[in-house]
Tab-separated table of C-alpha atoms in Angstrom:
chain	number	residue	atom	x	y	z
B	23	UNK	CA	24.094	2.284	29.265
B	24	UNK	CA	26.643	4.051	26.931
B	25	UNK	CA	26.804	5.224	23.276
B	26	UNK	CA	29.482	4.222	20.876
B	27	UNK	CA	30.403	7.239	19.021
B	28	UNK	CA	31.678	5.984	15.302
B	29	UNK	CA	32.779	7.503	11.922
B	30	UNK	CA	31.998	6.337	9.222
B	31	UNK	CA	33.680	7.202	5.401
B	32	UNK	CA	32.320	6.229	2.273
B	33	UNK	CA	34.441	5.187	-0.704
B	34	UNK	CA	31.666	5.740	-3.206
B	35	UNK	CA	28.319	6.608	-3.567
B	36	UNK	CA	25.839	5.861	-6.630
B	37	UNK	CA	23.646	7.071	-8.664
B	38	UNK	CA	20.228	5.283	-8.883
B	39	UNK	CA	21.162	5.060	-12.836
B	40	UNK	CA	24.268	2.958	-12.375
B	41	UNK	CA	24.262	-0.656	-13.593
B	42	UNK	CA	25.272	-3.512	-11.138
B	43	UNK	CA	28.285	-4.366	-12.632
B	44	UNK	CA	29.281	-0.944	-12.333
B	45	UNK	CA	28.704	-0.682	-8.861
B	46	UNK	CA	30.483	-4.702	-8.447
B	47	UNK	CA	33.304	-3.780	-10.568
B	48	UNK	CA	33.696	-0.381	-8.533
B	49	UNK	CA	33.205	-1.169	-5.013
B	50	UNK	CA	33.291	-5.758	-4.254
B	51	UNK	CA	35.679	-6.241	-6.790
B	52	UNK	CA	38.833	-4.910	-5.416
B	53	UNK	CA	38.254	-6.951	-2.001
B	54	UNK	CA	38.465	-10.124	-3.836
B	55	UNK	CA	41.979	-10.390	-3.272
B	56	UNK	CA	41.387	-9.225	0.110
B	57	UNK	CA	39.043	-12.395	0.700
B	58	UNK	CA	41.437	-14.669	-1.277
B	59	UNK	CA	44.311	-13.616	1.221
B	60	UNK	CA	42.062	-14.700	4.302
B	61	UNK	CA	40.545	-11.482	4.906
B	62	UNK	CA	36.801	-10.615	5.473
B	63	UNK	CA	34.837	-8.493	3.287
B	64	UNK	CA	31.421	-7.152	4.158
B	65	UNK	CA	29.124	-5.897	1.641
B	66	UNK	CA	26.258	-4.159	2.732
B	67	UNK	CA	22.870	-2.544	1.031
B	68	UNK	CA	21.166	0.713	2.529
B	69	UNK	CA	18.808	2.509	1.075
B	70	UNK	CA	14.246	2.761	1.680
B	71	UNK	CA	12.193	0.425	1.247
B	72	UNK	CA	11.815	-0.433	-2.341
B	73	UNK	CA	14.858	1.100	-3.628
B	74	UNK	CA	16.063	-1.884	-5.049
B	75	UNK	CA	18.602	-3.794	-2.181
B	76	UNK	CA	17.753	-6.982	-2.447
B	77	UNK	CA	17.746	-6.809	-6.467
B	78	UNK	CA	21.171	-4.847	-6.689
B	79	UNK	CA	22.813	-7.830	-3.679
B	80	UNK	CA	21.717	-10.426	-5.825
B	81	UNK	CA	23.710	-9.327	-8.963
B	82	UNK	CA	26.525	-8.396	-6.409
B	83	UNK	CA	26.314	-11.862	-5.312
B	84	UNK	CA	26.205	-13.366	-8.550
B	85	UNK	CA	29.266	-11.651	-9.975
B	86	UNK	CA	30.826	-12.376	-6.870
B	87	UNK	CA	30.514	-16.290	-6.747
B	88	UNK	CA	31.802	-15.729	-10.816
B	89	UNK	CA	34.817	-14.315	-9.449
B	90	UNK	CA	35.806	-16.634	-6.407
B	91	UNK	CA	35.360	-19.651	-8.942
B	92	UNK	CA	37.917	-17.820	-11.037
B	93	UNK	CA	40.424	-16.995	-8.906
B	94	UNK	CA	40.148	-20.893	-7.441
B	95	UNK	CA	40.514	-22.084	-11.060
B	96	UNK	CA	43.521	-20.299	-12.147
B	97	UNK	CA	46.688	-22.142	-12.264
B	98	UNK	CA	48.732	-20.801	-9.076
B	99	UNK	CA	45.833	-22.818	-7.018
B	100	UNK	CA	44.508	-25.094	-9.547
B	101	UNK	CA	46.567	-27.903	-7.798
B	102	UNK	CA	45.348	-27.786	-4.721
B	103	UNK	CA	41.840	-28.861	-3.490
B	104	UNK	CA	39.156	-26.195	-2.415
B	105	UNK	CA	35.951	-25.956	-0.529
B	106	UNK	CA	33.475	-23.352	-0.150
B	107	UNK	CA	30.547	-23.466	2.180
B	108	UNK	CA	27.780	-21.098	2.654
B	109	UNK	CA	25.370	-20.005	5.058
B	110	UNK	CA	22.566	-17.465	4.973
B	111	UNK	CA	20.331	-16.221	7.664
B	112	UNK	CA	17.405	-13.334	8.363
B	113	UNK	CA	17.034	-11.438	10.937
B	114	UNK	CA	13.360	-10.491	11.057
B	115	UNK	CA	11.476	-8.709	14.638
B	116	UNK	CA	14.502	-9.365	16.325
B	117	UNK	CA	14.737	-13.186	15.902
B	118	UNK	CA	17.275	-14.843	13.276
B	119	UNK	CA	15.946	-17.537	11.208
B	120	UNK	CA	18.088	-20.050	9.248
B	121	UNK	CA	17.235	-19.702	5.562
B	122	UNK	CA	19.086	-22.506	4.418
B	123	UNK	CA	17.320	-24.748	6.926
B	124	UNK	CA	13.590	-24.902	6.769
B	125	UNK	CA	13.933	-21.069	8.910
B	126	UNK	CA	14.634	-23.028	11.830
B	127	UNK	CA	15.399	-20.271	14.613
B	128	UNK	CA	18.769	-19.621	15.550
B	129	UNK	CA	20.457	-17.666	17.915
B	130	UNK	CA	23.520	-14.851	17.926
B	131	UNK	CA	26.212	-15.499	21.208
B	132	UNK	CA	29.320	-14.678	22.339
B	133	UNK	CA	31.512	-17.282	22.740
B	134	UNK	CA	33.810	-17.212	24.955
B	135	UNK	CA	36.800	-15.393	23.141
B	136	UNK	CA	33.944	-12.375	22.344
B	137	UNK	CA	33.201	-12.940	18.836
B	138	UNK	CA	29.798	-13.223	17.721
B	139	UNK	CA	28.562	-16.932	16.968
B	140	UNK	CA	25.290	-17.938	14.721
B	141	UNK	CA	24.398	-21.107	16.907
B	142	UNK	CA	22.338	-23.792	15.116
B	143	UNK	CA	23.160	-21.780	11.893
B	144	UNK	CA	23.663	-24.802	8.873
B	145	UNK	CA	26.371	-24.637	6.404
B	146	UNK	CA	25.897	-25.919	2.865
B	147	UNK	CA	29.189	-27.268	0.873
B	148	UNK	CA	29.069	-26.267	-2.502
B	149	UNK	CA	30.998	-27.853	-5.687
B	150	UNK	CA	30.210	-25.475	-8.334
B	151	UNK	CA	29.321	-21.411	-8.891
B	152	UNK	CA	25.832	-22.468	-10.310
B	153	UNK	CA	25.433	-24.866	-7.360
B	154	UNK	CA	25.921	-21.489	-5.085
B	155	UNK	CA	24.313	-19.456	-7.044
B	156	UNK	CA	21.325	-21.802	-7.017
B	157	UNK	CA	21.882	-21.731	-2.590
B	158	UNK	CA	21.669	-18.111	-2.492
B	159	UNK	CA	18.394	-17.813	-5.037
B	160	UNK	CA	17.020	-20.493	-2.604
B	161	UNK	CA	17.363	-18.597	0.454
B	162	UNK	CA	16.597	-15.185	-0.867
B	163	UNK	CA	12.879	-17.205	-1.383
B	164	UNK	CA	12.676	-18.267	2.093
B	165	UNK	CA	13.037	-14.788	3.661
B	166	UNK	CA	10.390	-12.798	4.795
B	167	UNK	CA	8.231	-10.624	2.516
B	168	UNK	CA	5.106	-8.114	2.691
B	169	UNK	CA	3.516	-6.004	0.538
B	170	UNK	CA	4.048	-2.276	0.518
B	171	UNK	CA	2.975	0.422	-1.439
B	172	UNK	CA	6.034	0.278	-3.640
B	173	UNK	CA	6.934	-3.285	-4.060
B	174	UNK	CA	4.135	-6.071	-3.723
B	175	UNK	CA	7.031	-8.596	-2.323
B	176	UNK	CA	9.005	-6.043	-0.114
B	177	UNK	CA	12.190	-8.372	2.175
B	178	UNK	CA	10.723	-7.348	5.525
B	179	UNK	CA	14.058	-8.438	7.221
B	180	UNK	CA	17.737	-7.933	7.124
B	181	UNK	CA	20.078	-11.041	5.503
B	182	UNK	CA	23.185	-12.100	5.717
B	183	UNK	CA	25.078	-14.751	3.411
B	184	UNK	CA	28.035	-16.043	4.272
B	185	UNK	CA	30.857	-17.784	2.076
B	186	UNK	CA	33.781	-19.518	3.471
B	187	UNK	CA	35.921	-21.769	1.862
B	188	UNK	CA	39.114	-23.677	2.947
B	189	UNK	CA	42.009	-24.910	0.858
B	190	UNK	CA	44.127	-27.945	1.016
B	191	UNK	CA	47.487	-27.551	-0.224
């Protein structure tokens, strides 16, 4: 019924040659501190199929988790008690599916303050970076694949991993 008209700047583009850690170092990096202050950071893939996405998210993720259990560890929080949760789900032929959860459908609502809410969508607690790291391999398993002509295990749907965490001081 009516068109939002957006703009949208980019802070950096890559070449197809650049490393992941160049890209992480470059781009995710930076809004650690952002994320660490309560903010929310969005990190986002685009690109044709077979480009390389899902590979280049998963070293993103990796050397993200590395750095939140960092910054938790260091001595200005070390004192206080932490606790990070994740939750990961796909959203394949317009249904959502819980990867963490045996792809149990879930569903995306407003509630009633207008923000967007993943009902039915589990959360795991983690303890450790591997113990995340090991969540997000696990889910990235359980989401939809088909073959194509350029990757035999082509991600047929878009995902989205979330981390929260809370602290107790």
């Amino acid at each position: 019924k009516y068109i939002d008209i957006n703009d949208f700047y980019f802070d950096n583009v890559f070449h197809e040659s650049e490393d992941t850690e160049t890209l992480y170092e470059c781009s995710v990096k930076p809004a650690i501190n952002l994320l660490l202050q309560g903010g929310v950071v969005t990190c986002f893939a685009y690109g044709q199929t077979g480009s390389g996405k899902t590979f280049t998210m998963k070293g993103i993720q990796d050397l993200a988790i590395d750095s939140l259990f960092d910054a938790f560890n260091n001595p200005k929080i070390k004192n206080n008690k932490f606790e990070f949760y994740v939750s990961f789900f796909e959203i394949y032929s317009g249904r959502s599916y819980d990867l963490l959860n045996i792809r149990n459908k879930v569903s995306a609502l407003e509630d009633k303050n207008q923000k967007v809410q993943i009902f039915g969508l589990e959360e795991k607690q983690v303890q450790t970076a591997q113990q995340m790291k090991d969540i997000v391999d696990f889910a990235n398993t359980m989401r939809t694949t088909h073959n194509t002509v350029t990757n035999e295990t082509s991600s047929r749907s878009h995902a989205i991993c979330n981390v929260s965490y809370i602290i107790y001081t």
